[in-house]
PDB file of N, CA, C and O in Angstrom:
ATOM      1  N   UNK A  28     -59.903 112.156  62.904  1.00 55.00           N
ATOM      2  CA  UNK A  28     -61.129 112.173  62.145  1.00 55.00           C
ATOM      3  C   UNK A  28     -61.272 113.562  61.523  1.00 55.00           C
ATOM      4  O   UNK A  28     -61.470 114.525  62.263  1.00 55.00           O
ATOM      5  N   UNK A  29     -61.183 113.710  60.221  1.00 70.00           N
ATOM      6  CA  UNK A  29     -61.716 115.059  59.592  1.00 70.00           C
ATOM      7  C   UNK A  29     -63.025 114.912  59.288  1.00 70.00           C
ATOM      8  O   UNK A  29     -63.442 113.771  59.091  1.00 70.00           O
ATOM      9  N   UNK A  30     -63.914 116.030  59.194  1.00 71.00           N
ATOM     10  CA  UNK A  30     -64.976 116.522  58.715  1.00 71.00           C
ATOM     11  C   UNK A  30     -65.043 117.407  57.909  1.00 71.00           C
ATOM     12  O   UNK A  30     -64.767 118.567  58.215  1.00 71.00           O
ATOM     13  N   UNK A  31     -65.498 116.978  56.471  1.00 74.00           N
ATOM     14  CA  UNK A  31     -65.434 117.821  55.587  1.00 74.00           C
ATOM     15  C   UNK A  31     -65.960 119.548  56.288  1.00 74.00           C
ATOM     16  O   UNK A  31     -66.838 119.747  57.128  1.00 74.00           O
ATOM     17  N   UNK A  32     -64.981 120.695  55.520  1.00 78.00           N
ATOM     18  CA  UNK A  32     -65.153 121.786  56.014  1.00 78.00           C
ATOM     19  C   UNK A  32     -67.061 122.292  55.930  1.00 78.00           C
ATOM     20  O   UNK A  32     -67.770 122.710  56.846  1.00 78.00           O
ATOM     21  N   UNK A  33     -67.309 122.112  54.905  1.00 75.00           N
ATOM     22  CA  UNK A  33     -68.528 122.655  54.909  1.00 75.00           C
ATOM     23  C   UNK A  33     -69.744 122.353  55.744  1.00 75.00           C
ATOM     24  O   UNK A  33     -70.567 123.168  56.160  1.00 75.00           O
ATOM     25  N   UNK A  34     -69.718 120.696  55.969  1.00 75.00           N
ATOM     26  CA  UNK A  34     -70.227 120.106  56.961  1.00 75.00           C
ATOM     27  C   UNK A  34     -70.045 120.670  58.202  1.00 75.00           C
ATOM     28  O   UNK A  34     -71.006 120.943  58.921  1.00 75.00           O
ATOM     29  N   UNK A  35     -68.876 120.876  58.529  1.00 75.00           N
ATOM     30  CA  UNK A  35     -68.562 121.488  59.854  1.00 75.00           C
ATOM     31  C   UNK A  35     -68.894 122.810  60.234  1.00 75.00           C
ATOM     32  O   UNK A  35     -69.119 123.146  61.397  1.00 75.00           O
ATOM     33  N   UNK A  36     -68.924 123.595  59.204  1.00 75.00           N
ATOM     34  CA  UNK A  36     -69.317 125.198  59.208  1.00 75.00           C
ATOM     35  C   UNK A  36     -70.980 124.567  59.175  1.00 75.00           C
ATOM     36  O   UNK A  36     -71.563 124.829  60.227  1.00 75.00           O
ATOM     37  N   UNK A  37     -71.470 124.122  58.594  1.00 72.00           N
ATOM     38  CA  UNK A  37     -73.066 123.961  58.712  1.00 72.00           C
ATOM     39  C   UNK A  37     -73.553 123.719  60.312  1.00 72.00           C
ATOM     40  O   UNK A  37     -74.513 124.160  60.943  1.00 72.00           O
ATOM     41  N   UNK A  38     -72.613 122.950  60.619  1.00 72.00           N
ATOM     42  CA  UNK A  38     -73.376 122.442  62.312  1.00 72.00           C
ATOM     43  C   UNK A  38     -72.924 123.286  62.637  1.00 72.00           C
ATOM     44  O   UNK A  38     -73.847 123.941  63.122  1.00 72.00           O
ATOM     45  N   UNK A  39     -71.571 124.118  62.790  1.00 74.00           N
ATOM     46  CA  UNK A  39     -71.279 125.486  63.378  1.00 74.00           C
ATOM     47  C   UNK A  39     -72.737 126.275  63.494  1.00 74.00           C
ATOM     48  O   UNK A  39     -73.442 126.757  64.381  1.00 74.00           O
ATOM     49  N   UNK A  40     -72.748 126.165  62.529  1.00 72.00           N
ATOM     50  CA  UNK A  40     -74.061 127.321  62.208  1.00 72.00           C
ATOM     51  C   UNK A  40     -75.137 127.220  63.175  1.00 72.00           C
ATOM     52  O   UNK A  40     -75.549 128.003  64.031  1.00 72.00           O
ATOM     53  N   UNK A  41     -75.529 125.921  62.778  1.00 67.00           N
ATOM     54  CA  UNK A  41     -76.539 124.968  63.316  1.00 67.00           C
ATOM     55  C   UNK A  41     -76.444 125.585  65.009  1.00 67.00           C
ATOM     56  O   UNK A  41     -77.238 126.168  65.747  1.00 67.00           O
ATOM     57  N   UNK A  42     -75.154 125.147  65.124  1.00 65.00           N
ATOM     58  CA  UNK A  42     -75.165 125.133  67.047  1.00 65.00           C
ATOM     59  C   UNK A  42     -75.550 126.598  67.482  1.00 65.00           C
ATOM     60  O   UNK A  42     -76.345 126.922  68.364  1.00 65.00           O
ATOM     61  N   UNK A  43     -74.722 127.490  66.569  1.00 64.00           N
ATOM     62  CA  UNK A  43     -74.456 128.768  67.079  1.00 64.00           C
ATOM     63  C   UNK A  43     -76.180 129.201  67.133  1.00 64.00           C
ATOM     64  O   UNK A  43     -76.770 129.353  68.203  1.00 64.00           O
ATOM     65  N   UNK A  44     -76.776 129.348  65.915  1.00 63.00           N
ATOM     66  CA  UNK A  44     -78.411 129.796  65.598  1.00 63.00           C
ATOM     67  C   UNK A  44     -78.945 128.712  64.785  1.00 63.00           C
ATOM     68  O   UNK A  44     -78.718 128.527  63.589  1.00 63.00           O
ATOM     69  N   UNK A  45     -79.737 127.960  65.618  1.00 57.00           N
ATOM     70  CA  UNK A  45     -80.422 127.040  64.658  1.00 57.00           C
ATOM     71  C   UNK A  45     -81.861 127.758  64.079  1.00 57.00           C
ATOM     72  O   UNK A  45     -82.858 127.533  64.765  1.00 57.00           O
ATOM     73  N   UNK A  46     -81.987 128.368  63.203  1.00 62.00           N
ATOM     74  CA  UNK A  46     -82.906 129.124  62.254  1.00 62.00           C
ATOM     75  C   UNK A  46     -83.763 128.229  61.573  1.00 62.00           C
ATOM     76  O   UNK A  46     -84.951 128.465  61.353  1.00 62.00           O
ATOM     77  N   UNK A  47     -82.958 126.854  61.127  1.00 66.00           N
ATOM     78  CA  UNK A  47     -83.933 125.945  60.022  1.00 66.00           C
ATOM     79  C   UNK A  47     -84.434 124.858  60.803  1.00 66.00           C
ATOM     80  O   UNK A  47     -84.981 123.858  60.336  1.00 66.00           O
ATOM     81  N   UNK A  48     -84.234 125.085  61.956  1.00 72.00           N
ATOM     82  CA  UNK A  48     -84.936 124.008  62.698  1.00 72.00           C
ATOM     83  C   UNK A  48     -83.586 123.139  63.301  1.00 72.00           C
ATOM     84  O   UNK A  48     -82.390 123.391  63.158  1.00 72.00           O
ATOM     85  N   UNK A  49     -84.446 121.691  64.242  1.00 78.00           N
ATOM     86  CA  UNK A  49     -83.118 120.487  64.072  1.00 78.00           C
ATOM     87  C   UNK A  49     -82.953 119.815  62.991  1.00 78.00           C
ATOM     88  O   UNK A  49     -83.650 120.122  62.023  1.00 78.00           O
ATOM     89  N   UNK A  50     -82.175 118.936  62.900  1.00 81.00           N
ATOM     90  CA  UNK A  50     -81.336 118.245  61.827  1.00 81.00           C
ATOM     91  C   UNK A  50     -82.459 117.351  62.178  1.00 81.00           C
ATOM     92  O   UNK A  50     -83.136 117.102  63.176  1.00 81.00           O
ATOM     93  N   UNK A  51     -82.336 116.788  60.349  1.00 87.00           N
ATOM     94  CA  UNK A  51     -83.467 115.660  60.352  1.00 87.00           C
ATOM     95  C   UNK A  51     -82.816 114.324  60.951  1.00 87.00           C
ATOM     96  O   UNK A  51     -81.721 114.355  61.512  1.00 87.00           O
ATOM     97  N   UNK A  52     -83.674 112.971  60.774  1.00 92.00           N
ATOM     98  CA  UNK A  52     -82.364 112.306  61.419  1.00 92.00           C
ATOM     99  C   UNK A  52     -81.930 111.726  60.383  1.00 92.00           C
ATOM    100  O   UNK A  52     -81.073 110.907  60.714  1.00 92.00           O
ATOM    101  N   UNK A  53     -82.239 111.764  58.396  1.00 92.00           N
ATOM    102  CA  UNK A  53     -81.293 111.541  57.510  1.00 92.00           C
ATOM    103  C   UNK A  53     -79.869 112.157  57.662  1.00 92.00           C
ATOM    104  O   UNK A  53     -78.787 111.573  57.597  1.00 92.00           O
ATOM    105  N   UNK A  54     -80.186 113.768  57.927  1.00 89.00           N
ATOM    106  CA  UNK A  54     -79.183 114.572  58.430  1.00 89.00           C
ATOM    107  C   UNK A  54     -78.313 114.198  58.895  1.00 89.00           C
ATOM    108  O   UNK A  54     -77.177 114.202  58.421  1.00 89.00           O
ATOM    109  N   UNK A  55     -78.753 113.684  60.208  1.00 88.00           N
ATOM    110  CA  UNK A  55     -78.129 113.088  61.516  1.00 88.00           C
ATOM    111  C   UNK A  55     -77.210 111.692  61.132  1.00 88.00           C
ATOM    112  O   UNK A  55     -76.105 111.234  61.421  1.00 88.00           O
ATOM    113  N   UNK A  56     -78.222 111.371  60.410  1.00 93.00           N
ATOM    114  CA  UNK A  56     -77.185 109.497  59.773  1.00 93.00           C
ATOM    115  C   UNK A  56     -75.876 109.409  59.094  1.00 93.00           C
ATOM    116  O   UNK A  56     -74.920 108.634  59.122  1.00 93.00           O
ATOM    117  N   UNK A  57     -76.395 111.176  58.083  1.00 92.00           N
ATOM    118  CA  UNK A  57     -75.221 111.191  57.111  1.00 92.00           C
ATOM    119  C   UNK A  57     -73.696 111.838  57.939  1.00 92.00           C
ATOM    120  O   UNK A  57     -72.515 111.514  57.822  1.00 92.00           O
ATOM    121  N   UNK A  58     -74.347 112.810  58.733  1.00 88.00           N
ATOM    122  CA  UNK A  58     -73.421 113.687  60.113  1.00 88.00           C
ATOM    123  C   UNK A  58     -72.662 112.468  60.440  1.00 88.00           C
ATOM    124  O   UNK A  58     -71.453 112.546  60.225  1.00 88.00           O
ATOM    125  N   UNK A  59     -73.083 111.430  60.883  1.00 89.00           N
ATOM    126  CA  UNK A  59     -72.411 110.436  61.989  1.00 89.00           C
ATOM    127  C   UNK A  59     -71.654 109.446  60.858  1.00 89.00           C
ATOM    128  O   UNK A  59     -70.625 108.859  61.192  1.00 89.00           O
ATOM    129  N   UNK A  60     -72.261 109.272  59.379  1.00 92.00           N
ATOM    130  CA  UNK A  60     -70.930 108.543  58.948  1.00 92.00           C
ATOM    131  C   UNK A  60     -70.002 109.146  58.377  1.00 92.00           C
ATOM    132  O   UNK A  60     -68.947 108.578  58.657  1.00 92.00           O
ATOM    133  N   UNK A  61     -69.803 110.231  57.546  1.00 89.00           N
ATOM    134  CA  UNK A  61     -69.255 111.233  57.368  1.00 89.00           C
ATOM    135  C   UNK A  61     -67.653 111.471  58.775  1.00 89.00           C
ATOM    136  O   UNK A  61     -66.449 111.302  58.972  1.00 89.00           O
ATOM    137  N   UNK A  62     -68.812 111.917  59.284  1.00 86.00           N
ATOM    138  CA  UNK A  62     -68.049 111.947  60.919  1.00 86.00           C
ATOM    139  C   UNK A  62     -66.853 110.938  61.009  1.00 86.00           C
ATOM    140  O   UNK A  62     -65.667 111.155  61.259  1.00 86.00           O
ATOM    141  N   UNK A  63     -67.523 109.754  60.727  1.00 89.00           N
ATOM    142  CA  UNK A  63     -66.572 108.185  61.056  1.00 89.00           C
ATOM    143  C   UNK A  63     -65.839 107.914  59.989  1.00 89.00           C
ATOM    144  O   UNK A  63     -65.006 107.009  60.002  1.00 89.00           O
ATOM    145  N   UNK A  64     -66.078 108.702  58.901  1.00 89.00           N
ATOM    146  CA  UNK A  64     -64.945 108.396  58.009  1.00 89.00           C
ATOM    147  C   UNK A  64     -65.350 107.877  56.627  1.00 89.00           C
ATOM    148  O   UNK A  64     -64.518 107.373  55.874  1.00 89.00           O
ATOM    149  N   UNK A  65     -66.094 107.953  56.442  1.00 93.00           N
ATOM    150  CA  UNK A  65     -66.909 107.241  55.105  1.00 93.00           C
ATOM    151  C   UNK A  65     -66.669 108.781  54.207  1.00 93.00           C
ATOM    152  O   UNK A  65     -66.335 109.921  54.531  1.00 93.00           O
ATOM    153  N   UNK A  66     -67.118 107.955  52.667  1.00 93.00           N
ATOM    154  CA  UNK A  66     -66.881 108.608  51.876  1.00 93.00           C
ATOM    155  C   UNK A  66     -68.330 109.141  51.604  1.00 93.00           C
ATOM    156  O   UNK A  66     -69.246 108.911  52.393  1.00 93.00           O
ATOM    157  N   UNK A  67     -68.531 110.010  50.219  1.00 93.00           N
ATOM    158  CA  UNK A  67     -69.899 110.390  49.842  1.00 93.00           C
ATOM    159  C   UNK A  67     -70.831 108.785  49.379  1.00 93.00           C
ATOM    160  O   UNK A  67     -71.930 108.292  49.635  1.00 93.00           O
ATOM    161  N   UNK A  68     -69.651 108.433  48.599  1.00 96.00           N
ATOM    162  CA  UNK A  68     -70.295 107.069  48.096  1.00 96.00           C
ATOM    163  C   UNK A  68     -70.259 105.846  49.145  1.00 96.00           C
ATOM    164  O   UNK A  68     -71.075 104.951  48.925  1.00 96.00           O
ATOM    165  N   UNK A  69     -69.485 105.714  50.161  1.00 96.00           N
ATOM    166  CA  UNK A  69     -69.938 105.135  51.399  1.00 96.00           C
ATOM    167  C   UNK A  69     -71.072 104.841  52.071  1.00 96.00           C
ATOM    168  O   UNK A  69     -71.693 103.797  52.270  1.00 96.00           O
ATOM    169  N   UNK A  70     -71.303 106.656  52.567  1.00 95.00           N
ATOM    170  CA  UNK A  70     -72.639 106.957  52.877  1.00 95.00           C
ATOM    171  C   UNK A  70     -73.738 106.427  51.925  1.00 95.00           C
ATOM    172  O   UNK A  70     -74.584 105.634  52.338  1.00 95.00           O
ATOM    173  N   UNK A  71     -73.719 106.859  50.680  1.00 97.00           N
ATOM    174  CA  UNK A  71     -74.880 106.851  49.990  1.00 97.00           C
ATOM    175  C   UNK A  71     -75.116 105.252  49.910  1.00 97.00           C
ATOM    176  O   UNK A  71     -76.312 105.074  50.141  1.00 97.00           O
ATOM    177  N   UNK A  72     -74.468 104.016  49.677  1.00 98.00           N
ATOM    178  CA  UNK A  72     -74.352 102.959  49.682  1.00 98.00           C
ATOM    179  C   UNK A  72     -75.394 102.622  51.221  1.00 98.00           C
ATOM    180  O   UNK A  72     -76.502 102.105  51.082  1.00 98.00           O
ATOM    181  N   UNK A  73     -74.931 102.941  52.423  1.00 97.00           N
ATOM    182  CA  UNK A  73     -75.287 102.120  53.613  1.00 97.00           C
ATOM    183  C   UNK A  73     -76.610 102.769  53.408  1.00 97.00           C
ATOM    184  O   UNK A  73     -77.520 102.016  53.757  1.00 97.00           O
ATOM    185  N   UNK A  74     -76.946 103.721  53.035  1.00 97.00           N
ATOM    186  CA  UNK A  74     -77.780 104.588  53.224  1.00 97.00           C
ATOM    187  C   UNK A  74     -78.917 104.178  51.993  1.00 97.00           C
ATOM    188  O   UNK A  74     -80.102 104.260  52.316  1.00 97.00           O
ATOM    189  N   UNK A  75     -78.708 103.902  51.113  1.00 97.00           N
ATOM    190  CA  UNK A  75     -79.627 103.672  49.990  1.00 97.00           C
ATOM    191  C   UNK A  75     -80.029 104.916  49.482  1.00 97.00           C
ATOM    192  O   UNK A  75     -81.227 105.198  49.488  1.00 97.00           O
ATOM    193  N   UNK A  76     -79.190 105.703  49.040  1.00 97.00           N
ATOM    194  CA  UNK A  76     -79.420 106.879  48.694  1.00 97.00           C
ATOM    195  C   UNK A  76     -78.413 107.342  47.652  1.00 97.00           C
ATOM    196  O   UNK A  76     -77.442 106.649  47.347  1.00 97.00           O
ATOM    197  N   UNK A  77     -78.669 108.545  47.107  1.00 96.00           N
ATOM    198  CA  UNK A  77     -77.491 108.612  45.412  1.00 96.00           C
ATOM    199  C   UNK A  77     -76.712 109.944  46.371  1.00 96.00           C
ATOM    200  O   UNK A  77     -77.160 110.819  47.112  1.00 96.00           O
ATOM    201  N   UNK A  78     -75.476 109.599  45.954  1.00 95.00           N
ATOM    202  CA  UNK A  78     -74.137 110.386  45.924  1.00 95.00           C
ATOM    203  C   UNK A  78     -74.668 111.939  46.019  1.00 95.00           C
ATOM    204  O   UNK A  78     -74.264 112.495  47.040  1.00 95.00           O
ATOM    205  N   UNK A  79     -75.381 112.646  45.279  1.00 95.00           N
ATOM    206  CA  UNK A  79     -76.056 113.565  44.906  1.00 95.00           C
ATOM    207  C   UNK A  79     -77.113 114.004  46.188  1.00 95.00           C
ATOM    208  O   UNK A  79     -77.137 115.181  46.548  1.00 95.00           O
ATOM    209  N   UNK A  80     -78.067 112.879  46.917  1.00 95.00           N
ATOM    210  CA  UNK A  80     -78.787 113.203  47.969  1.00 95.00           C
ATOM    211  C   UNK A  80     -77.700 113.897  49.087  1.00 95.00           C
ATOM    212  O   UNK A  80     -77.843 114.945  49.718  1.00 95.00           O
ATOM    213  N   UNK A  81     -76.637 112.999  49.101  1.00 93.00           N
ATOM    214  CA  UNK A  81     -75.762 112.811  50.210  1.00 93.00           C
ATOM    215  C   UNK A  81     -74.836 114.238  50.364  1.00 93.00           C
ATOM    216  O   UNK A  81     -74.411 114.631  51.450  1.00 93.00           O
ATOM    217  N   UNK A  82     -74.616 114.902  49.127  1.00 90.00           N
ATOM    218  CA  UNK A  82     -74.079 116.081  48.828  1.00 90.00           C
ATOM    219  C   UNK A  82     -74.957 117.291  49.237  1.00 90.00           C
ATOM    220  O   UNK A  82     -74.532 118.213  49.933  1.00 90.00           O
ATOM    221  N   UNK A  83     -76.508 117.193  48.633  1.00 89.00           N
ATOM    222  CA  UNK A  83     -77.589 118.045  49.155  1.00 89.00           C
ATOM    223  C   UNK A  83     -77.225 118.323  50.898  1.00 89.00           C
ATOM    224  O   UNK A  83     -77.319 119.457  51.368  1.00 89.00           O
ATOM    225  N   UNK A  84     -76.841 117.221  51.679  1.00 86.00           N
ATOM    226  CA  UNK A  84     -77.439 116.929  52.973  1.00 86.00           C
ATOM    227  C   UNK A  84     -76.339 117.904  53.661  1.00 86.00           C
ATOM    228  O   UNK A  84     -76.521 118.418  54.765  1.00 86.00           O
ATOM    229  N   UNK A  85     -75.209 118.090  52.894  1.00 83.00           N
ATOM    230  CA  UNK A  85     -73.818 118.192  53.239  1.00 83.00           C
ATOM    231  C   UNK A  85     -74.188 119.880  53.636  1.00 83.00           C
ATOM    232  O   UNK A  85     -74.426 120.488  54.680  1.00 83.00           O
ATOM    233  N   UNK A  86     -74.066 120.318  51.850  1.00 80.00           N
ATOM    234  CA  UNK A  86     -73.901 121.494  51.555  1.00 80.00           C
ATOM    235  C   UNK A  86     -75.160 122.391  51.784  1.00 80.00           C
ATOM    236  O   UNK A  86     -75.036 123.589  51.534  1.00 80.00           O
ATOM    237  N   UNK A  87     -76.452 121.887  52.272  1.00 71.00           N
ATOM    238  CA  UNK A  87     -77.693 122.371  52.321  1.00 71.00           C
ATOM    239  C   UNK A  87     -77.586 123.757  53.106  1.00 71.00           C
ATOM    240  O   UNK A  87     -78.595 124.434  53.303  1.00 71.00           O
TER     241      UNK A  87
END
C-alpha cells in the first residue's frame, strides 16, 4: 500500500505536533481511502465530493 508522500508527511506532522487540531472525520474518510488504494477521483466519487476538495484535504 503506498500513500501519497504528502499525505504521509501531513499525518507525520499531525502525529509528531498536532497544532491544527484532530483530523476532521472528512479528513479521516479521505486518509482511509487513499490509504486503501483509491485514486483522487475514486475518493471524490464514494465521497460525493470534486477531485479538487479531495486534493485540498491531501495537501492542506
Amino acid at each position: 500500500m503506498l500513500v501519497p508522500a504528502a499525505a504521509a508527511g501531513r499525518l507525520a506532522d499531525h502525529v509528531r505536533k498536532p497544532t491544527r487540531g484532530p483530523l476532521s472525520r472528512r479528513e479521516l474518510d479521505v486518509l482511509r481511502l487513499i490509504a486503501a488504494g483509491a485514486s483522487n477521483y475514486e475518493v471524490a466519487t464514494q465521497l460525493f465530493i470534486s477531485e479538487t476538495t479531495v486534493k485540498t484535504h491531501i495537501y492542506a
